[in-house]
Tab-separated table of C-alpha atoms in Angstrom:
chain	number	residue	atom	x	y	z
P	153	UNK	CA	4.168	14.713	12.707
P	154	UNK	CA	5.254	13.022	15.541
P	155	UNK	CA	6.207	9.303	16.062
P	156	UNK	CA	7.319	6.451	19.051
P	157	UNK	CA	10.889	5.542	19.288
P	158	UNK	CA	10.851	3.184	16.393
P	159	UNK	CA	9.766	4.605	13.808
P	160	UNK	CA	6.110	4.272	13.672
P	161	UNK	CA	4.253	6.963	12.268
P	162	UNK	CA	2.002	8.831	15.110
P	163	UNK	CA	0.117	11.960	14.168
P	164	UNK	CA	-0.599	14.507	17.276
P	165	UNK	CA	-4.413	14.808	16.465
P	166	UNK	CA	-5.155	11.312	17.074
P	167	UNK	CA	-5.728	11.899	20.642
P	168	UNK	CA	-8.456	14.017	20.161
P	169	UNK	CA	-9.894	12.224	17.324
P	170	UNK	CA	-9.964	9.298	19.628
P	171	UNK	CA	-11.272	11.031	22.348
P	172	UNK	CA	-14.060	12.435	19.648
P	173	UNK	CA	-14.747	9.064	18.774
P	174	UNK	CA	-15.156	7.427	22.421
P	175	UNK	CA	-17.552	10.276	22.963
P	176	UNK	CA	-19.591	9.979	19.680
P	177	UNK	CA	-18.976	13.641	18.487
P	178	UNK	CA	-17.104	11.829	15.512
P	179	UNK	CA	-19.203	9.717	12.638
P	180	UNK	CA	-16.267	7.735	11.431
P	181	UNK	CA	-15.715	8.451	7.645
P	182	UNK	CA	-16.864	6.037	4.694
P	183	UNK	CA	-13.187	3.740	4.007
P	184	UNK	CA	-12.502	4.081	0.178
P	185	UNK	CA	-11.185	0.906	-1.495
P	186	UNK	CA	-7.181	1.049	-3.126
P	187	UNK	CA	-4.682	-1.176	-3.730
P	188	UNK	CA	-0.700	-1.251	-2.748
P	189	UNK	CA	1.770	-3.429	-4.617
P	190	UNK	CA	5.116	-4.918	-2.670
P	191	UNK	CA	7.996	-5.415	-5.679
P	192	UNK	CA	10.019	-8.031	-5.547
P	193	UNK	CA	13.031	-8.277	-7.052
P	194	UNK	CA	15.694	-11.446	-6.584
P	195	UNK	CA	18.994	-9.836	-5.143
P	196	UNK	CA	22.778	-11.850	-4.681
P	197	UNK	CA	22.138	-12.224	-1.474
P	198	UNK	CA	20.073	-12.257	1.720
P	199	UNK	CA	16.373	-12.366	-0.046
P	200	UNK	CA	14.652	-10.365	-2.672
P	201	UNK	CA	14.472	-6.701	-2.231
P	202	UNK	CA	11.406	-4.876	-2.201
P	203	UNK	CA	10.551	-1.253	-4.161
P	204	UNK	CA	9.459	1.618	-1.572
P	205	UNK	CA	8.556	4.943	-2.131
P	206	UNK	CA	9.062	7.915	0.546
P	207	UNK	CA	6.852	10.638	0.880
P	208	UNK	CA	7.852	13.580	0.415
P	209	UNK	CA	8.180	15.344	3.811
P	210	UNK	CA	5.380	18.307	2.761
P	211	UNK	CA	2.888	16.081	2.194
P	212	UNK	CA	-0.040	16.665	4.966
P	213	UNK	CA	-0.333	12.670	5.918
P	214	UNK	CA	2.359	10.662	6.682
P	215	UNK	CA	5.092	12.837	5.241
P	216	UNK	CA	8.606	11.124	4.841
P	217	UNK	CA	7.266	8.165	5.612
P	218	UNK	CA	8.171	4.851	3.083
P	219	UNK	CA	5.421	3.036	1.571
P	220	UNK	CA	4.586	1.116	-1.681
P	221	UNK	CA	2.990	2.093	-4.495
P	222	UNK	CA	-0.288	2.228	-5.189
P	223	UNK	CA	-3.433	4.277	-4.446
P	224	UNK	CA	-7.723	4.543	-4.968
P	225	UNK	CA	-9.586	2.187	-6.958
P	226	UNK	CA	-10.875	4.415	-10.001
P	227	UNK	CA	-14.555	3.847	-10.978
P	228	UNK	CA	-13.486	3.276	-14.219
P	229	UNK	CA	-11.371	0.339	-12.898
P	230	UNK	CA	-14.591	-1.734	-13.318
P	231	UNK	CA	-14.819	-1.520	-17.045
P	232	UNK	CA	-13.974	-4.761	-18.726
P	233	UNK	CA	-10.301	-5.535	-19.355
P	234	UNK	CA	-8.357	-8.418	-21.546
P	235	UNK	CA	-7.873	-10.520	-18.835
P	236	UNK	CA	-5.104	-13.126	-18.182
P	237	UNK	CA	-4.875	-15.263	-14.893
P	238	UNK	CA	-6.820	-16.544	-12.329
P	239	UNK	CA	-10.366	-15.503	-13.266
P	240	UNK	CA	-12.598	-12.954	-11.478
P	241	UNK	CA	-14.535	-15.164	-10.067
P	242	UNK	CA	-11.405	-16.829	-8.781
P	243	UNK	CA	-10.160	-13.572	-7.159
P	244	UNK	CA	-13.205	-12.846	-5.543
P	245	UNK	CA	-13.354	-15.855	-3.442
P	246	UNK	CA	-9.731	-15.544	-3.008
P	247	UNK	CA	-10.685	-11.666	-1.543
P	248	UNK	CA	-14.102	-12.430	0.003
P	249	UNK	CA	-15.816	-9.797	-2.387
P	250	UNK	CA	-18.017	-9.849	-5.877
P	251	UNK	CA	-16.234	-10.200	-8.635
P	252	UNK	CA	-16.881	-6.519	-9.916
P	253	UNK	CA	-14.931	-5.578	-6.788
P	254	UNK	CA	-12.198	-8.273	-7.048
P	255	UNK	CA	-11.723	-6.925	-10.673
P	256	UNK	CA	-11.271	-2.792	-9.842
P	257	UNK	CA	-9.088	-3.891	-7.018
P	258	UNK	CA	-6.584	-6.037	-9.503
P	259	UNK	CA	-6.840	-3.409	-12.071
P	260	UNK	CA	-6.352	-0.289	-9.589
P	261	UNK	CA	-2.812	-2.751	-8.160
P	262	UNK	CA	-1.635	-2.996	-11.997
P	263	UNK	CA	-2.698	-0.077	-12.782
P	264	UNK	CA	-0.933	2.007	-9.826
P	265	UNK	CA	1.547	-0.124	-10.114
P	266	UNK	CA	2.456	1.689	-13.550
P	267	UNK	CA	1.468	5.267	-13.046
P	268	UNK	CA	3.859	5.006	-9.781
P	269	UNK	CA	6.974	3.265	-10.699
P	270	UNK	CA	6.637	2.209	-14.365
P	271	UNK	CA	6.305	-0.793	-14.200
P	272	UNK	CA	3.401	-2.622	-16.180
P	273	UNK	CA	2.076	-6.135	-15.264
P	274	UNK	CA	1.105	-6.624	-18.691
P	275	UNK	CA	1.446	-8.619	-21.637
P	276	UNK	CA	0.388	-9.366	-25.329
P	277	UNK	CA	-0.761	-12.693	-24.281
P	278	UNK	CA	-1.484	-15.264	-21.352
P	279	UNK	CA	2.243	-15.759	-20.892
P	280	UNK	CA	4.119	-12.728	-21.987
P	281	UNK	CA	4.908	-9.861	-20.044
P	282	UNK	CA	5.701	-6.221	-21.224
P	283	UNK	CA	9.773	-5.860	-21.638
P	284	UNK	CA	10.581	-2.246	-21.854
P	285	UNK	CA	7.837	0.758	-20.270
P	286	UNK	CA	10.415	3.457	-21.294
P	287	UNK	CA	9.897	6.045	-23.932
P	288	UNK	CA	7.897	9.267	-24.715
P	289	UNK	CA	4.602	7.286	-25.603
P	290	UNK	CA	4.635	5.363	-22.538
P	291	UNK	CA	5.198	8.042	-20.813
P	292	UNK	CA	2.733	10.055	-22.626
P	293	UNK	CA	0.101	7.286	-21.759
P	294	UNK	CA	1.413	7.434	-18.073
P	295	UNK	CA	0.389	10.352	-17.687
P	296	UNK	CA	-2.749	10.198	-19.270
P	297	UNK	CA	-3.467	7.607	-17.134
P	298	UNK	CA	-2.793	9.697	-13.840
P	299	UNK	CA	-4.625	12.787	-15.011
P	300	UNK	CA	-8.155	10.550	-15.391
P	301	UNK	CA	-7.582	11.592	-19.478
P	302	UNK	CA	-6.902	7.722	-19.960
P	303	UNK	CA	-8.867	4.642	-19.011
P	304	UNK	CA	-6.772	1.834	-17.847
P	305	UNK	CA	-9.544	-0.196	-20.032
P	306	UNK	CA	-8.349	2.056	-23.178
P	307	UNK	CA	-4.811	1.692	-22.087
P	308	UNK	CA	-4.814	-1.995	-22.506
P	309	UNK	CA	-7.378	-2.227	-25.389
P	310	UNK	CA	-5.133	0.443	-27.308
P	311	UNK	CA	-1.718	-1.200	-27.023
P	312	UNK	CA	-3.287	-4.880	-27.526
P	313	UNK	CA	-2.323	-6.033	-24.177
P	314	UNK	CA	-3.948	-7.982	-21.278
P	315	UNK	CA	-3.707	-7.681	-17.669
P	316	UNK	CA	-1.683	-10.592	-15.758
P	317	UNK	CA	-3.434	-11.476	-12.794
P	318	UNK	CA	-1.217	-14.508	-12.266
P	319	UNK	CA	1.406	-11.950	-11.432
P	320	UNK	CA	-0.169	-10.976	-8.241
P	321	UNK	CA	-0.675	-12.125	-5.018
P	322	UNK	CA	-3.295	-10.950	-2.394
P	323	UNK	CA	-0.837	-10.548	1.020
P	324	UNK	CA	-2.832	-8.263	3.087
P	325	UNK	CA	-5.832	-6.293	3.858
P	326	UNK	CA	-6.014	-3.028	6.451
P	327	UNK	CA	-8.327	-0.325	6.867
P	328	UNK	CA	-7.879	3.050	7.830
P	329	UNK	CA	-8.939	3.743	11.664
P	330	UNK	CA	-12.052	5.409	12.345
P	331	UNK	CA	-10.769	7.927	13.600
P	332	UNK	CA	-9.109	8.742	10.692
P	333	UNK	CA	-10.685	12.013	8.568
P	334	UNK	CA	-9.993	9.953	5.035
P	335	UNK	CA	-9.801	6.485	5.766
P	336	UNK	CA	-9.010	3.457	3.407
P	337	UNK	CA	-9.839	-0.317	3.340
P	338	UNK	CA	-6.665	-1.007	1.388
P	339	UNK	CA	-5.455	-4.230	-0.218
P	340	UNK	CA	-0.981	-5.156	-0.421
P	341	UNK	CA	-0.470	-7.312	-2.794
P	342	UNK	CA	3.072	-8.632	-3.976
P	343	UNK	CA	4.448	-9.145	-7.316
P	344	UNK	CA	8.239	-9.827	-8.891
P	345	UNK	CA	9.463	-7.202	-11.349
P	346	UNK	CA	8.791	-8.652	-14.719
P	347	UNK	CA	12.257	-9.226	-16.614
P	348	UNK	CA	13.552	-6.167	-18.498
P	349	UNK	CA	11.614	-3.983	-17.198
P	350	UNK	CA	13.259	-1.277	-14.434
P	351	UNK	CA	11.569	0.680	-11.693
P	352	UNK	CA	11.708	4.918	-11.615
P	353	UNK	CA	10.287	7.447	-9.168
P	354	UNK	CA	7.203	8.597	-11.270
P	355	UNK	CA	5.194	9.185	-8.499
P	356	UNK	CA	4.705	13.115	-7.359
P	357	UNK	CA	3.993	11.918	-3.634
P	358	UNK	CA	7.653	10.546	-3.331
P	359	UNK	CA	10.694	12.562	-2.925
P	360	UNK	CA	12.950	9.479	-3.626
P	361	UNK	CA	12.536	5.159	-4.327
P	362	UNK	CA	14.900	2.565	-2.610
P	363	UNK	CA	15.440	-1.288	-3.376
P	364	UNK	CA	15.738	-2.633	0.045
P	365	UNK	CA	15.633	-6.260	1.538
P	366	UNK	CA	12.592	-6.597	4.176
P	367	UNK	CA	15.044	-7.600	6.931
P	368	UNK	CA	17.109	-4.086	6.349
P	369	UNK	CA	14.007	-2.165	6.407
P	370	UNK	CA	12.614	-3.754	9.190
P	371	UNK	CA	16.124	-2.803	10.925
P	372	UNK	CA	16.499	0.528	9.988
P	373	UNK	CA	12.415	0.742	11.502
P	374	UNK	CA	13.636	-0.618	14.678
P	375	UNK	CA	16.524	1.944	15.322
P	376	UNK	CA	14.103	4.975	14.387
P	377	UNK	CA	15.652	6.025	11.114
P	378	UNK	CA	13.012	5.189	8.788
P	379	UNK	CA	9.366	5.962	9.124
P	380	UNK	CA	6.457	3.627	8.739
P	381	UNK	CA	2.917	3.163	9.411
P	382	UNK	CA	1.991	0.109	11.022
P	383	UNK	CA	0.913	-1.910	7.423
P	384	UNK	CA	4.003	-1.196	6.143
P	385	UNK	CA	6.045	-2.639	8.731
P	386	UNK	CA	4.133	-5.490	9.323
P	387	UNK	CA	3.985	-6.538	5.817
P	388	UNK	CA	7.876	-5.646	5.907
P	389	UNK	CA	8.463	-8.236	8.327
P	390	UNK	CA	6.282	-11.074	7.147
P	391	UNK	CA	8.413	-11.196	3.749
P	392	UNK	CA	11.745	-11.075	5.493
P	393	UNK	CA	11.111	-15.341	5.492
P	394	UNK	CA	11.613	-15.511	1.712
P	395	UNK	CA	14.524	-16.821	-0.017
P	396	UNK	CA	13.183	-15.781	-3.690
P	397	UNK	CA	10.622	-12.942	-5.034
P	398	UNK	CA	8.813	-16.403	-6.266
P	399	UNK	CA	8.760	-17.998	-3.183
P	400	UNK	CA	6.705	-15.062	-1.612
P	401	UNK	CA	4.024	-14.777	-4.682
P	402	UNK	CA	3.633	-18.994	-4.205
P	403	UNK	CA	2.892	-17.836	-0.258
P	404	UNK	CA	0.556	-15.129	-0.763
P	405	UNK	CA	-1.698	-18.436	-1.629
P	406	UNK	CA	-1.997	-18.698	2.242
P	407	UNK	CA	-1.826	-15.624	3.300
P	408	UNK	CA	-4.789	-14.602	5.959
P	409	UNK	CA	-6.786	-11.686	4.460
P	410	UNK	CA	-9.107	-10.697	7.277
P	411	UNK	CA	-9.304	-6.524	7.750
P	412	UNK	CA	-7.173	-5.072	10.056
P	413	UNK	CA	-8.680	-2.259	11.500
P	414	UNK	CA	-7.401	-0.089	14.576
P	415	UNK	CA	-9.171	-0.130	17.804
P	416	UNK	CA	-9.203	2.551	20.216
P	417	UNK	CA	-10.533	2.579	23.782
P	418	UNK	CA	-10.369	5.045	26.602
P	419	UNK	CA	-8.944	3.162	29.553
P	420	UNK	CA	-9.033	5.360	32.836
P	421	UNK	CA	-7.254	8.773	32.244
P	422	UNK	CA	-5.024	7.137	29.340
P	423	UNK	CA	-6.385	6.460	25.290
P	424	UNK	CA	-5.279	2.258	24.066
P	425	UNK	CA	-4.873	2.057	20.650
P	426	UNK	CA	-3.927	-1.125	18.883
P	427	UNK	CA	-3.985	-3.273	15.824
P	428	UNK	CA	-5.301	-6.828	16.355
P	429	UNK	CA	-2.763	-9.454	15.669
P	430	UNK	CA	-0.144	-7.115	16.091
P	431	UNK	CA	1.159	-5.882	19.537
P	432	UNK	CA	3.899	-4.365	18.286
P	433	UNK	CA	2.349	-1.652	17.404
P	434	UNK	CA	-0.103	-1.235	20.720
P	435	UNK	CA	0.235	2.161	22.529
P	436	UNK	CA	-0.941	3.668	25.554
P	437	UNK	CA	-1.421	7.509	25.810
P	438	UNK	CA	-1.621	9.217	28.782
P	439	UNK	CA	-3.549	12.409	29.496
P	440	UNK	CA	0.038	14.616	28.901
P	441	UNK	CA	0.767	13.340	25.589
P	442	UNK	CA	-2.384	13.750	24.598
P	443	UNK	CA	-2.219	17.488	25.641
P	444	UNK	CA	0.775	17.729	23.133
P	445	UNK	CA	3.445	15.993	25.264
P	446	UNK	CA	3.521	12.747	22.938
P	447	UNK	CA	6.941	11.008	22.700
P	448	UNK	CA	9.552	10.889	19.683
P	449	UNK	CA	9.976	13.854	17.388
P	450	UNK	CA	9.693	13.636	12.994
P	451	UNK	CA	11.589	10.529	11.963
P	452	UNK	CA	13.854	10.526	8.453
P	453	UNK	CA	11.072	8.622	6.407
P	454	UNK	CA	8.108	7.341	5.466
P	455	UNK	CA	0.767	1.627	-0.399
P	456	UNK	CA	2.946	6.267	0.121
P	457	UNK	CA	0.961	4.260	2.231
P	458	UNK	CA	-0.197	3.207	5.852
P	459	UNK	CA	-3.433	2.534	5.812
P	460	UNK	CA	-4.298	4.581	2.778
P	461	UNK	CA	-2.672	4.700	-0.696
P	462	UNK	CA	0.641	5.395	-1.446
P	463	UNK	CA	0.481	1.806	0.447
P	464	UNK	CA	-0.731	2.956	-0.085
P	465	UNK	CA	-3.353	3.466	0.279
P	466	UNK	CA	-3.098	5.799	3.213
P	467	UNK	CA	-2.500	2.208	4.962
C-alpha cells in the first residue's frame, strides 16, 4: 500500500486499473450495497467523539487504515423486522430507493453496528433503547449473527425487541470506483451511543478502536499519521461543525445524499482521478508513478471502510 503525503489511502494497482478502464479491457464490477455507522458520543469538551476502527495492517485492502463500522447488506436483511421510527416508506424517500432497499440498508447499519462494536440500536419498545449488550448470550448471539447462523430478523423477534430507526441518520452515500475489483455503493450513517451501553473491538478486521473528536482525526490525517480513504475523511470533516452527538443526527435531516463515485480520465501522458465535490482528494499521476514511482510510503492507519465496508463498506 502506498499513499500521498496526507494520509489518503492510494493503492499501486490503480494506475493500471485506470489505464484498463480508459482502454475498455476492464468491465467495471457490479457495486454491492452496505452500510457504515459514525458513533457519536458527547465528550467534556471540543465536540462529540466519534468510534473508528483500524484495519488491521494484513488485511489485503486498505490495511491500517481507520474506518467505521459496518459492512454488506445480507439478503436476509430484507425479512420483516419490529420496526420503530420513521417508517420504510419514509426512509426510502429520504434514500431515493424502494422501501425493500431502504429497509436491508437500516437493518444491515444496526445490524453491523452490533456484530462490530456491540453496540445495539435496539429497544423493547418505540422509546426504549437496549442498556447493557455484555454477557455470554449476547455474545453468543453476536456471533451467531456474524457467522450467517443467526438472522438479524430472529435476533430481534427472539429477544422481543424492535429496531430504532429514529436513531439513525442518513449522512452520506459513496460508491466504490470502477476501477475497483470489489466495489461498493455504501451508505454512512450517524448515530449517538445509546446510554449504558459501551463500545468494544469485536470486529476481526480491526487490530484496535479509538474515540476521537472529528477535528483530531481530521488533524492527525493532515500530518500523515493516520490513514484514510477519501469517505472517511470527508465525512470526518463535515462533523467537526457539531457541538453535540444530537446536533449532528438533527443535521443528517439535510444532509445531500447524491453518490459519490470516482472519476478517472487519462489526460496526456498523466492518469486524473478525483471525487466530485471534493478536490481535496484530486490527484494527478504521471507516467513514473504509475510505473511504480508513486509518492508517500504505508501510513500508521486506516465503514474498515473507504468506499467499501468496514466504512465500511470498502468506502
Amino acid at each position: 500500500m502506498s499513499s500521498t503525503t496526507n494520509g489518503q489511502w492510494y493503492p499501486p494497482e490503480w494506475p493500471d486499473r485506470i489505464r484498463a478502464l480508459a482502454n475498455g479491457e476492464l468491465t467495471p464490477a457490479e457495486p454491492r450495497r452496505a452500510a457504515t455507522v459514525l458513533l457519536l458520543r458527547d465528550s467534556d469538551s471540543g465536540g462529540p467523539a466519534v468510534h473508528m476502527l483500524r484495519r488491521r495492517a494484513s488485511m489485503a485492502f486498505a490495511g491500517g487504515a481507520y474506518a467505521y463500522p459496518g459492512g454488506s447488506v445480507d439478503p436476509r436483511d430484507e425479512r420483516p423486522v419490529a420496526w420503530a421510527g420513521p417508517s420504510r416508506a419514509q426512509w426510502a424517500v429520504r434514500m431515493g430507493v424502494d422501501p425493500a432497499t431502504a429497509q436491508a440498508i437500516v437493518c444491515a447499519a444496526v445490524r453491523e453496528t452490533f456484530e462490530e462494536a456491540g453496540v445495539l440500536l435496539a429497544g423493547a419498545s418505540a422509546d426504549t433503547v437496549v442498556a447493557d449488550t455484555t454477557g455470554e448470550d449476547w455474545e453468543a448471539d453476536r456471533a451467531a449473527l456474524v457467522a450467517h447462523e443467526l438472522s438479524f430478523a430472529d435476533f430481534l423477534g427472539r429477544r422481543g425487541l424492535m429496531l430504532r430507526s429514529d436513531l439513525l441518520g442518513a449522512w452520506a452515500r459513496w460508491i466504490t470506483p470502477e476501477f475497483e475489483p470489489r466495489r461498493y455503493d455504501t451508505w454512512f450513517f450517524v448515530a449517538a451511543l445509546p446510554e449504558g451501553q459501551r463500545t468494544r473491538n469485536a470486529s476481526t478486521e480491526a487490530d484496535r478502536t479509538v474515540w476521537i473528536q472529528p477535528g483530531a482525526a481530521a488533524a492527525g490525517y493532515d500530518r500523515g499519521e493516520l490513514l484514510m480513504m477519501p469517505p472517511t475523511i470527508a465525512t470526518l470533516r463535515g462533523l467537526q461543525w457539531y457541538a453535540t452527538a444530537g446536533d449532528a443526527l438533527a443535521a443528517a435531516e439535510a444532509q445531500d445524499l447524491t453518490p459519490v463515485l470516482a472519476r478517472a480520465r487519462l489526460v496526456g501522458g498523466e492518469i486524473e482521478l478525483s471525487w466530485p465535490g471534493h478536490d481535496e482528494f484530486t490527484k494527478h499521476i504521471t507516467a513514473t508513478e504509475a510505473a511504480g514511482g508513486a509518492p508517500g510510503g504505508g501510513a500508521p492507519e486506516g465503514p474498515t471502510h473507504g468506499t467499501g465496508p468496514s466504512g465500511g463498506t470498502s468506502t
